[in-house]
Coordinates of C-alpha atoms and ligand atoms in Angstrom, one line a residue:
X1 CA -25.8 22.7 11.9
X2 CA -23.7 22.3 15.0
X3 CA -20.3 22.2 13.2
X4 CA -18.8 22.2 9.8
X5 CA -15.8 20.2 8.6
X6 CA -15.0 18.8 5.2
X7 CA -11.3 18.4 5.4
X8 CA -11.1 14.6 4.9
X9 CA -12.4 12.1 2.3
X10 CA -14.9 10.5 4.7
X11 CA -16.9 13.6 5.3
X12 CA -20.7 13.0 5.2
X13 CA -22.1 12.5 1.7
X14 CA -18.8 14.1 0.4
X15 CA -20.3 17.5 1.5
X16 CA -19.5 18.1 5.1
X17 CA -19.8 16.8 8.7
X18 CA -22.4 19.1 10.3
X19 CA -23.6 17.3 13.5
X20 CA -20.5 15.4 14.5
X21 CA -17.5 14.0 12.6
X22 CA -17.5 10.6 11.0
X23 CA -14.1 10.4 12.5
X24 CA -15.6 10.7 16.0
X25 CA -14.9 14.5 16.4
X26 CA -17.6 16.1 18.5
X27 CA -19.0 19.5 17.5
X28 CA -17.2 21.1 20.5
X29 CA -13.9 19.6 19.3
X30 CA -14.6 20.9 15.8
X31 CA -15.3 24.4 17.0
X32 CA -12.2 24.4 19.2
X33 CA -10.1 23.3 16.3
X34 CA -11.6 26.1 14.2
X35 CA -10.7 28.6 16.8
X36 CA -7.2 27.3 17.2
X37 CA -6.7 27.7 13.4
X38 CA -8.1 31.2 13.6
X39 CA -5.7 32.2 16.4
X40 CA -2.8 30.6 14.5
X41 CA -3.7 33.0 11.6
X42 CA -3.6 35.9 14.1
X43 CA -0.2 34.8 15.3
X44 CA 0.9 34.5 11.7
X45 CA -0.3 38.0 11.0
X46 CA 2.1 39.4 13.5
X47 CA 4.8 36.9 12.8
X48 CA 4.8 37.7 9.1
X49 CA 5.0 41.4 9.9
X50 CA 7.9 40.8 12.3
X51 CA 9.7 38.9 9.6
X52 CA 9.4 41.9 7.3
X53 CA 11.4 43.8 10.0
X54 CA 13.9 41.0 10.1
X55 CA 12.7 39.5 13.4
X56 CA 11.3 36.0 14.1
X57 CA 10.7 33.9 17.1
X58 CA 11.5 30.2 16.8
X59 CA 9.3 29.2 19.7
X60 CA 6.3 31.0 18.1
X61 CA 7.0 29.4 14.8
X62 CA 7.3 25.9 16.3
X63 CA 4.0 26.5 18.0
X64 CA 2.3 27.4 14.8
X65 CA 3.6 24.2 13.2
X66 CA 2.4 22.0 16.1
X67 CA -1.0 23.8 16.2
X68 CA -1.6 23.0 12.6
X69 CA -0.6 19.4 13.0
X70 CA -3.0 19.1 16.0
X71 CA -6.0 19.8 13.8
X72 CA -5.3 17.1 11.2
X73 CA -7.9 14.4 11.0
X74 CA -7.7 11.8 13.8
X75 CA -5.0 13.5 15.9
X76 CA -6.7 15.4 18.8
X77 CA -10.2 14.7 20.1
X78 CA -9.8 16.1 23.6
X79 CA -11.6 19.3 24.5
X80 CA -9.5 20.0 27.5
X81 CA -6.2 19.8 25.7
X82 CA -7.5 22.0 22.9
X83 CA -8.8 24.5 25.5
X84 CA -5.3 24.7 27.0
X85 CA -3.7 24.9 23.6
X86 CA -5.9 27.8 22.5
X87 CA -5.0 29.7 25.7
X88 CA -1.3 29.0 24.9
X89 CA -1.9 30.3 21.4
X90 CA -3.3 33.6 22.8
X91 CA -0.1 33.9 24.9
X92 CA 2.0 33.2 21.8
X93 CA 0.1 35.8 19.8
X94 CA 0.7 38.4 22.6
X95 CA 4.4 37.6 22.6
X96 CA 5.0 38.0 18.9
X97 CA 2.6 41.1 18.9
X98 CA 4.7 42.9 21.5
X99 CA 7.9 42.0 19.8
X100 CA 6.5 43.4 16.5
X101 CA 5.0 46.6 18.0
X102 CA 8.2 47.4 19.8
X103 CA 10.4 46.8 16.7
X104 CA 8.0 48.8 14.5
X105 CA 8.2 51.8 16.8
X106 CA 11.9 51.6 17.0
X107 CA 12.3 51.4 13.2
X108 CA 9.7 54.1 12.2
X109 CA 9.5 56.2 15.5
X110 CA 5.8 55.9 15.5
X111 CA 3.0 53.5 16.6
X112 CA 1.7 50.8 14.3
X113 CA -1.8 51.9 13.4
X114 CA -2.9 49.5 10.6
X115 CA -6.4 47.9 10.9
X116 CA -5.8 44.7 12.7
X117 CA -7.8 41.6 11.7
X118 CA -10.1 40.1 14.3
X119 CA -7.9 36.9 14.3
X120 CA -5.1 39.0 15.6
X121 CA -7.1 41.0 18.1
X122 CA -9.9 38.9 19.5
X123 CA -9.3 37.9 23.1
X124 CA -11.0 35.9 25.7
X125 CA -13.1 37.6 28.5
X126 CA -12.4 34.8 30.9
X127 CA -9.8 32.2 30.3
X128 CA -11.7 29.6 32.3
X129 CA -14.7 29.6 30.1
X130 CA -14.4 26.9 27.4
X131 CA -17.9 27.7 26.2
X132 CA -16.7 31.2 25.2
X133 CA -14.0 29.5 23.0
X134 CA -16.5 27.1 21.5
X135 CA -18.9 29.9 20.5
X136 CA -16.1 32.0 19.0
X137 CA -15.0 28.8 17.1
X138 CA -18.5 28.5 15.6
X139 CA -18.3 32.1 14.4
X140 CA -14.9 31.8 12.7
X141 CA -15.1 28.3 11.1
X142 CA -14.8 27.3 7.5
X143 CA -18.2 28.7 6.4
X144 CA -17.4 32.2 7.7
X145 CA -15.9 32.8 4.2
X146 CA -19.0 33.4 2.1
X147 CA -17.5 33.2 -1.4
X148 CA -17.4 29.5 -2.3
X149 CA -14.4 29.7 -4.6
X150 CA -12.3 31.8 -2.2
X151 CA -13.2 29.5 0.6
X152 CA -12.2 26.5 -1.4
X153 CA -8.8 27.9 -2.3
X154 CA -8.2 29.1 1.3
X155 CA -9.1 25.7 2.7
X156 CA -7.0 24.0 0.1
X157 CA -4.0 26.1 1.3
X158 CA -4.8 25.4 5.0
X159 CA -5.1 21.6 4.5
X160 CA -1.9 21.6 2.5
X161 CA -0.2 23.5 5.3
X162 CA -1.5 21.0 7.9
X163 CA 0.2 18.1 6.3
X164 CA 3.3 20.1 5.6
X165 CA 3.3 21.1 9.3
X166 CA 3.1 17.4 10.3
X167 CA 6.2 16.6 8.2
X168 CA 8.0 19.7 9.4
X169 CA 7.3 18.8 13.0
X170 CA 8.7 15.3 12.6
X171 CA 11.8 16.7 11.0
X172 CA 12.2 19.4 13.7
X173 CA 11.8 16.7 16.4
X174 CA 14.8 14.9 14.8
X175 CA 16.8 18.2 14.8
X176 CA 16.4 19.1 11.2
X177 CA 15.3 22.7 11.4
X178 CA 14.3 24.9 8.5
X179 CA 13.0 28.4 9.0
X180 CA 12.2 29.0 5.4
X181 CA 9.3 26.6 5.8
X182 CA 8.1 28.4 9.0
X183 CA 8.3 31.8 7.2
X184 CA 6.2 30.4 4.3
X185 CA 3.6 28.8 6.7
X186 CA 3.2 32.1 8.5
X187 CA 3.0 34.1 5.3
X188 CA 0.4 31.7 3.8
X189 CA -1.7 31.6 7.0
X190 CA -1.7 35.4 7.2
X191 CA -2.7 35.5 3.5
X192 CA -5.8 33.5 4.3
X193 CA -7.0 36.5 6.5
X194 CA -6.9 38.9 3.5
X195 CA -10.1 39.7 1.8
X196 CA -8.6 41.5 -1.2
X197 CA -6.9 38.6 -3.0
X198 CA -8.1 37.3 -6.4
X199 CA -8.5 33.7 -7.3
X200 CA -5.3 33.9 -9.4
X201 CA -3.3 35.2 -6.4
X202 CA -4.7 32.4 -4.2
X203 CA -3.8 29.8 -6.8
X204 CA -0.3 31.2 -6.6
X205 CA -0.2 30.5 -2.8
X206 CA -1.6 27.0 -3.5
X207 CA 1.4 26.4 -5.8
X208 CA 3.8 27.8 -3.3
X209 CA 2.3 25.4 -0.7
X210 CA 3.2 22.6 -3.1
X211 CA 6.7 23.9 -3.4
X212 CA 7.2 24.0 0.4
X213 CA 5.5 20.6 0.7
X214 CA 8.4 19.2 -1.4
X215 CA 10.9 21.0 1.0
X216 CA 9.1 19.6 4.0
X217 CA 9.3 16.0 2.7
X218 CA 12.9 16.6 1.7
X219 CA 14.0 17.7 5.1
X220 CA 12.1 14.9 6.8
X221 CA 13.8 12.4 4.5
X222 CA 17.1 14.0 5.5
X223 CA 16.2 13.9 9.2
X224 CA 15.2 10.2 9.0
X225 CA 18.2 9.0 7.1
X226 CA 20.7 11.1 9.0
X227 CA 19.5 9.5 12.3
X228 CA 18.4 6.1 11.2
X229 CA 20.4 5.4 8.0
X230 CA 19.1 4.7 4.6
X231 CA 16.2 2.2 4.3
X232 CA 17.4 -1.3 3.4
X233 CA 15.4 -3.9 1.5
X234 CA 13.8 -5.8 4.4
X235 CA 11.5 -8.8 4.8
X236 CA 9.2 -7.6 7.5
X237 CA 7.6 -10.3 9.7
X238 CA 3.9 -9.9 10.3
X239 CA 3.2 -12.5 12.8
X240 CA 3.6 -12.4 16.6
X241 CA 6.0 -14.0 19.0
X242 CA 5.1 -15.4 22.4
X243 CA 5.6 -12.9 25.2
X244 CA 4.7 -9.3 26.3
X245 CA 4.4 -6.8 23.5
X246 CA 4.0 -3.2 22.7
X247 CA 2.4 -2.0 19.5
X248 CA 3.5 1.4 18.1
X249 CA 1.3 3.2 15.6
X250 CA 1.6 6.6 13.8
X251 CA 4.6 8.2 12.2
X252 CA 7.0 9.3 14.9
X253 CA 10.2 7.4 14.6
X254 CA 11.8 9.1 17.7
X255 CA 9.0 7.8 19.9
X256 CA 9.7 4.3 18.6
X257 CA 13.4 4.6 19.1
X258 CA 13.0 5.7 22.7
X259 CA 10.6 2.9 23.4
X260 CA 13.1 0.5 21.9
X261 CA 15.8 1.8 24.2
X262 CA 13.7 1.7 27.3
X263 CA 12.6 -1.9 26.6
X264 CA 15.9 -3.4 25.8
X265 CA 16.5 -6.6 27.8
X266 CA 13.1 -6.5 29.4
X267 CA 11.6 -9.4 27.5
X268 CA 9.1 -7.2 25.6
X269 CA 8.6 -7.5 21.9
X270 CA 8.0 -4.3 19.9
X271 CA 5.7 -4.3 16.9
X272 CA 4.9 -1.6 14.4
X273 CA 1.4 -0.8 13.2
X274 CA 0.0 1.2 10.2
X275 CA 2.3 3.9 9.1
X276 CA 5.1 2.8 11.5
X277 CA 5.8 -0.3 9.3
X278 CA 8.7 1.4 7.3
X279 CA 10.7 1.8 10.6
X280 CA 11.6 -1.9 10.2
X281 CA 13.7 -1.0 7.2
X282 CA 16.0 1.6 8.9
X283 CA 19.3 0.1 10.0
X284 CA 19.5 2.1 13.2
X285 CA 16.0 0.9 14.3
X286 CA 16.2 -2.7 12.9
X287 CA 19.4 -3.3 14.9
X288 CA 17.1 -3.7 18.0
X289 CA 16.5 -7.4 18.1
X290 CA 13.2 -7.0 20.0
X291 CA 11.8 -4.9 17.2
X292 CA 9.9 -8.0 15.9
X293 CA 7.8 -6.9 13.0
X294 CA 4.6 -5.4 12.0
X295 CA 1.2 -6.2 13.4
X296 CA -2.1 -5.4 11.6
X297 CA -2.8 -3.1 8.8
X298 CA -4.1 0.4 8.2
X299 CA -5.5 2.8 10.8
X300 CA -9.2 2.1 10.2
X301 CA -8.8 -1.6 11.2
X302 CA -7.5 -0.6 14.6
X303 CA -10.5 -1.3 16.7
X304 CA -10.5 -4.9 15.7
X305 CA -6.7 -5.2 15.6
X306 CA -6.0 -3.5 18.9
X307 CA -8.7 -5.5 20.6
X308 CA -6.9 -8.7 19.5
X309 CA -3.5 -7.5 20.5
X310 CA -3.0 -8.4 24.1
X311 CA -0.3 -5.8 24.8
X312 CA 0.2 -2.1 25.3
X313 CA -0.5 0.2 22.4
X314 CA 1.0 3.7 21.7
X315 CA -0.5 6.2 19.3
X316 CA 2.3 8.6 18.3
X317 CA 0.4 10.6 15.6
X318 CA -2.7 10.2 13.5
X319 CA -4.8 8.1 13.1
X320 CA -6.5 7.3 16.4
X321 CA -10.1 6.1 16.5
X322 CA -12.5 5.9 19.5
X323 CA -10.8 3.4 21.7
X324 CA -13.1 0.4 22.6
X325 CA -13.6 -0.4 26.2
X326 CA -11.8 -3.7 25.6
X327 CA -8.4 -1.9 25.1
X328 CA -9.0 1.6 26.5
X329 CA -6.9 0.7 29.6
X330 CA -3.9 -0.4 27.6
X331 CA -3.8 2.3 24.8
X332 CA -1.6 5.4 25.3
X333 CA -1.3 8.6 23.4
X334 CA 1.7 10.8 23.1
X335 CA 2.8 14.0 21.3
X336 CA -0.1 15.8 19.8
X337 CA -2.4 12.9 19.8
X338 CA -5.1 12.9 22.5
X339 CA -8.4 11.2 23.3
X340 CA -10.4 12.0 26.5
X341 CA -9.5 9.8 29.4
X342 CA -6.8 7.9 27.5
X343 CA -3.4 8.0 29.3
X344 CA -1.0 10.4 27.8
X345 CA 2.8 10.1 27.8
X346 CA 4.1 13.6 28.3
X347 CA 6.6 15.4 26.2
X348 CA 10.3 15.4 26.5
X349 CA 11.8 17.9 29.0
X350 CA 15.2 19.4 28.9
X351 CA 16.4 17.1 26.1
X352 CA 15.6 13.9 28.1
X353 CA 13.7 11.0 26.6
X354 CA 10.0 10.7 27.1
X355 CA 9.2 8.4 30.0
X356 CA 7.4 5.3 28.6
X357 CA 7.4 3.5 32.0
X358 CA 3.5 3.3 32.2
X359 CA 3.5 1.7 28.8
X360 CA 6.2 -0.8 29.8
X361 CA 4.5 -1.7 33.1
X362 CA 1.2 -2.2 31.3
X363 CA 2.8 -4.5 28.7
X364 CA 4.4 -6.6 31.4
X365 CA 1.2 -6.9 33.4
X366 CA -0.9 -8.3 30.5
X367 CA 0.6 -11.7 30.1
X368 CA 1.5 -11.2 26.5
X369 CA 0.8 -12.5 23.1
X370 CA 0.8 -16.0 21.6
X371 CA 3.0 -17.3 18.8
X372 CA 1.4 -16.7 15.4
X373 CA 3.0 -17.2 12.0
X374 CA 2.7 -14.3 9.6
X375 CA 3.7 -13.8 6.0
X376 CA 6.6 -11.5 5.1
X377 CA 6.3 -8.1 3.5
X378 CA 9.0 -6.7 1.3
X379 CA 9.7 -3.1 2.4
X380 CA 12.6 -0.5 2.2
X381 CA 12.3 0.8 -1.3
X382 CA 13.0 4.5 -0.6
X383 CA 14.7 6.5 -3.4
X384 CA 18.1 5.5 -2.1
X385 CA 17.3 1.8 -2.6
X386 CA 15.5 2.3 -5.9
X387 CA 18.3 4.4 -7.3
X388 CA 20.9 1.8 -6.2
X389 CA 18.9 -0.6 -8.5
X390 CA 18.7 2.1 -11.2
X391 CA 20.8 0.1 -13.8
X392 CA 18.6 -2.9 -13.4
X393 CA 15.4 -0.8 -13.6
X394 CA 16.5 1.2 -16.6
X395 CA 17.5 -2.0 -18.4
X396 CA 14.1 -3.6 -17.6
X397 CA 12.4 -0.5 -19.0
X398 CA 14.6 -0.5 -22.2
X399 CA 14.0 -4.2 -22.8
X400 CA 10.3 -3.8 -22.3
X401 CA 10.2 -6.0 -19.2
X402 CA 8.8 -3.1 -17.3
X403 CA 6.2 -1.2 -19.4
X404 CA 4.9 1.2 -16.8
X405 CA 5.1 2.5 -13.2
X406 CA 1.9 3.2 -11.4
X407 CA 2.2 5.5 -8.3
X408 CA -0.5 4.3 -5.9
X409 CA 0.7 6.2 -2.8
X410 CA -1.6 7.9 -0.2
X411 CA -4.0 7.0 2.6
X412 CA -6.2 4.1 3.3
X413 CA -9.8 4.5 4.6
X414 CA -12.8 2.4 5.6
X415 CA -15.0 3.0 2.6
X416 CA -15.8 -0.2 0.7
X417 CA -15.1 1.4 -2.7
X418 CA -11.4 1.5 -1.7
X419 CA -11.4 -2.1 -2.9
X420 CA -10.9 -0.4 -6.3
X421 CA -7.2 0.0 -5.3
X422 CA -6.9 -3.7 -4.5
X423 CA -8.5 -4.6 -7.8
X424 CA -6.3 -2.2 -9.8
X425 CA -3.2 -3.8 -8.1
X426 CA -4.4 -7.3 -8.9
X427 CA -5.4 -6.6 -12.5
X428 CA -2.6 -4.4 -13.7
X429 CA -0.6 -6.1 -16.4
X430 CA 2.3 -8.1 -15.1
X431 CA 4.8 -5.7 -16.7
X432 CA 3.6 -2.8 -14.5
X433 CA 5.3 -1.9 -11.2
X434 CA 3.4 -0.3 -8.4
X435 CA 5.2 2.5 -6.5
X436 CA 3.6 3.0 -3.1
X437 CA 4.0 4.9 0.2
X438 CA 1.6 5.8 3.0
X439 CA -1.0 3.5 4.5
X440 CA -2.8 3.1 1.1
X441 CA -0.4 0.1 0.5
X442 CA -2.4 -2.1 2.9
X443 CA -5.0 -2.5 0.2
X444 CA -2.5 -4.7 -1.8
X445 CA 0.8 -5.2 0.0
X446 CA 0.0 -8.7 1.1
X447 CA -1.0 -9.9 -2.3
X448 CA 1.5 -12.0 -4.1
X449 CA 2.1 -9.9 -7.1
X450 CA 5.5 -11.3 -8.0
X451 CA 8.5 -9.6 -9.4
X452 CA 10.0 -8.6 -12.7
X453 CA 13.6 -10.0 -13.0
X454 CA 14.0 -9.7 -9.2
X455 CA 12.3 -6.3 -8.9
X456 CA 9.2 -6.7 -6.8
X457 CA 6.0 -5.5 -8.5
X458 CA 5.1 -3.4 -5.4
X459 CA 7.9 -1.1 -4.3
X460 CA 7.1 0.4 -0.9
X461 CA 9.0 3.6 -0.2
X462 CA 7.6 4.0 3.4
X463 CA 5.4 6.5 5.1
X464 CA 3.2 9.0 3.2
X465 CA 6.0 11.6 3.4
X466 CA 8.2 9.2 1.6
X467 CA 6.1 9.9 -1.5
X468 CA 9.0 12.3 -1.9
X469 CA 11.0 9.2 -3.0
X470 CA 8.8 8.8 -6.1
X471 CA 9.5 12.4 -7.1
X472 CA 13.2 11.8 -6.8
X473 CA 13.0 8.6 -8.8
X474 CA 10.9 10.3 -11.5
X475 CA 13.4 13.2 -11.8
X476 CA 16.2 10.6 -12.1
X477 CA 14.3 8.7 -14.8
X478 CA 13.7 12.0 -16.7
X479 CA 17.4 12.5 -16.7
X480 CA 18.3 9.0 -17.7
X481 CA 15.7 8.8 -20.5
X482 CA 16.5 12.4 -21.6
X483 CA 12.8 13.4 -21.9
X484 CA 11.9 17.1 -21.8
X485 CA 8.6 16.7 -19.9
X486 CA 8.3 14.6 -16.8
X487 CA 4.8 13.5 -18.1
X488 CA 6.5 11.7 -21.0
X489 CA 7.8 9.1 -18.6
X490 CA 6.0 5.8 -18.4
X491 CA 4.4 6.7 -15.0
X492 CA 0.7 6.9 -14.1
X493 CA -0.8 8.2 -10.9
X494 CA -3.6 6.5 -9.0
X495 CA -3.6 8.3 -5.6
X496 CA -5.7 7.3 -2.7
X497 CA -6.5 10.2 -0.3
X498 CA -8.1 10.5 3.1
X499 CA -6.6 13.2 5.3
X500 CA -4.6 16.4 4.8
X501 CA -1.2 14.9 4.5
X502 CA -2.4 13.4 1.2
X503 CA -3.4 16.9 0.2
X504 CA 0.2 18.0 0.9
X505 CA 1.5 15.2 -1.3
X506 CA -0.9 16.1 -4.1
X507 CA 0.1 19.7 -4.0
X508 CA 3.8 18.7 -4.1
X509 CA 3.2 16.5 -7.2
X510 CA 1.3 19.4 -8.9
X511 CA 4.1 21.8 -8.1
X512 CA 6.6 19.3 -9.6
X513 CA 4.6 19.4 -12.8
X514 CA 2.9 16.0 -12.8
X515 CA -0.3 15.9 -14.8
X516 CA -3.2 13.5 -15.3
X517 CA -3.3 12.4 -11.6
X518 CA -6.2 10.2 -10.8
X519 CA -7.5 10.8 -7.2
X520 CA -10.0 8.9 -5.2
X521 CA -12.2 7.4 -4.0
X522 CA -13.9 10.8 -4.0
X523 CA -12.6 14.2 -5.1
X524 CA -12.2 16.5 -2.1
X525 CA -15.5 18.1 -1.0
X526 CA -13.6 21.3 -0.3
X527 CA -13.0 21.8 -4.0
X528 CA -15.7 24.1 -5.4
X529 CA -16.9 23.4 -9.0
X530 CA -14.8 26.4 -10.3
X531 CA -11.7 25.5 -8.4
X532 CA -12.0 21.9 -9.6
X533 CA -12.4 23.1 -13.2
X534 CA -9.3 25.1 -12.8
X535 CA -7.3 22.1 -11.5
X536 CA -8.7 20.0 -14.4
X537 CA -7.7 22.7 -16.9
X538 CA -4.3 23.3 -15.5
X539 CA -3.3 19.7 -14.4
X540 CA -5.8 17.4 -16.0
X541 CA -6.6 16.0 -12.5
X542 CA -9.5 13.5 -12.4
X543 CA -11.5 11.3 -10.1
X544 CA -10.8 7.6 -10.2
X545 CA -13.4 5.9 -12.4
X546 CA -14.1 2.2 -12.7
X547 CA -11.3 -0.4 -12.5
X548 CA -11.9 -1.3 -16.1
X549 CA -11.8 2.3 -17.4
X550 CA -8.8 3.2 -15.4
X551 CA -6.8 0.1 -16.4
X552 CA -7.6 1.0 -20.0
X553 CA -6.4 4.6 -19.4
X554 CA -3.2 3.3 -17.7
X555 CA -2.6 1.0 -20.6
X556 CA -2.8 4.0 -23.0
X557 CA -0.2 5.9 -21.0
X558 CA -2.6 8.1 -19.0
Ligands
SF4_1 FE1 -15.8 14.9 9.1 FE2 -13.3 14.3 8.3 FE3 -13.8 16.6 9.5 FE4 -13.8 14.3 10.9 S1 -12.0 15.3 9.8 S2 -15.2 16.0 11.0 S3 -14.7 12.9 9.3 S4 -14.6 15.9 7.5
SF3_2 FE1 -2.4 7.0 6.8 FE2 -3.7 8.3 8.7 FE3 -3.0 9.2 5.6 FE4 0.3 8.9 6.6 S1 -2.0 7.0 9.0 S2 -1.1 8.1 5.3 S3 -4.4 8.0 6.7

């Protein structure tokens, strides 16, 4: 076994990637990511202790958030960047360690003598030797926890934290800071180093991860709407216009905004891809006339779609796949995304914008795209929009015109069995409304599923983090219909998962008390039999079944 990773839905045989990742992650990258997570735990050990003394360090906390985000599926595939990041993590750990040791001595007039976990004390012998890091990574990876159930719960926490960190990072970038989230992340990471915790105690941390997942989605929602306004119902164009183009993928709206500003009046058309589609519904982004529309579908189609897009491409967050030689020269990464030998647009310095000049020059040099008609996609149904239609929706529910809402949020992926979600969308009774968000929607958002009295049968709230909207809407419906239990509402869940942000969304839903969630195509490989039984017992969670069975269950209110 040269590596071990089972954090995403496409892991080999739904057990684990052991030679190299299905995602394209080499075993070296996997080991380096394992070491990075380990050092983040060590940082958190000191950070958490410092917080107990009333001290925290914002820079260290932001580093932990970015470090977690870096290890999400399909973000960073670059050994060299990870090597530098681990060295930086050791510096950050020293920094918070000295702060803590000094503060401790000052408070108690004695030295701190507690047994320090290896994650907080291990150091490199030579900081030029990547192999030393790789072999340490092998030693401290997922399987270093021998107890299968404890490992399962700890990894469930860590994967939840990764997604939560991604949302938090996006919010922080837009100026929406929240130290409570950082304090929790550090506490939870430090907890995963403990060897004395029971299953029940770890389940408690899992639930708390759900609670802070809600907070992270909430602050990101606030950050997005404060800067870009509330989403508006928008007909998104999905064709192409003649002329040079830039395609922006991923989740980072600020990157998109800066590209829009830097390309104004340059004759370049800007297109969204994958999870960037909802950007077309925000007033402060759609006001740019050269933001033309959306090109392509979900991340896993990118090799074909990017090859066909004769323009420059920018990956702002996950999910990048191995770039084909046909477009390797015209794809760029930025932020935490990295692929070896792919040009990287460096971070903002001193509050300036990123410099997207290389992307712009590349787009202008390529000759451009041809005119191509495309159909329109209806987007912009965040909680603000949906609640503004509340009277109409409540009336439709009361009259029986809408019988049920089916939340089908989440991720898309390449497995053929994900056709299940297309079939469910097609075969649901015509009085059911699909609530979606995340890239899962590409399985059905171009089908003509019609509307119910002017309410489209697919309501798209936006990116995966906008699943938050469905929680807000459900809580509103609970109030309007005066039901005691949120599970008494006519809402079913059919969630598609792939990477760790979907784990975060799932934990948020569980924290909010939603039960009978169907999840698929596979249940996470990192859930041990006992942990899965526990989730089934507590939340009645289940794997998606056949289309026929699940439609039957949905019809019976499950
Ligand atoms: Fe395998 Fe998924 Fe891990 Fe990649 S992220 S190595 S595909 S489990
Ligand atoms: Fe999609 Fe990667 Fe998860 Fe943000 S872009 S939902 S898979």
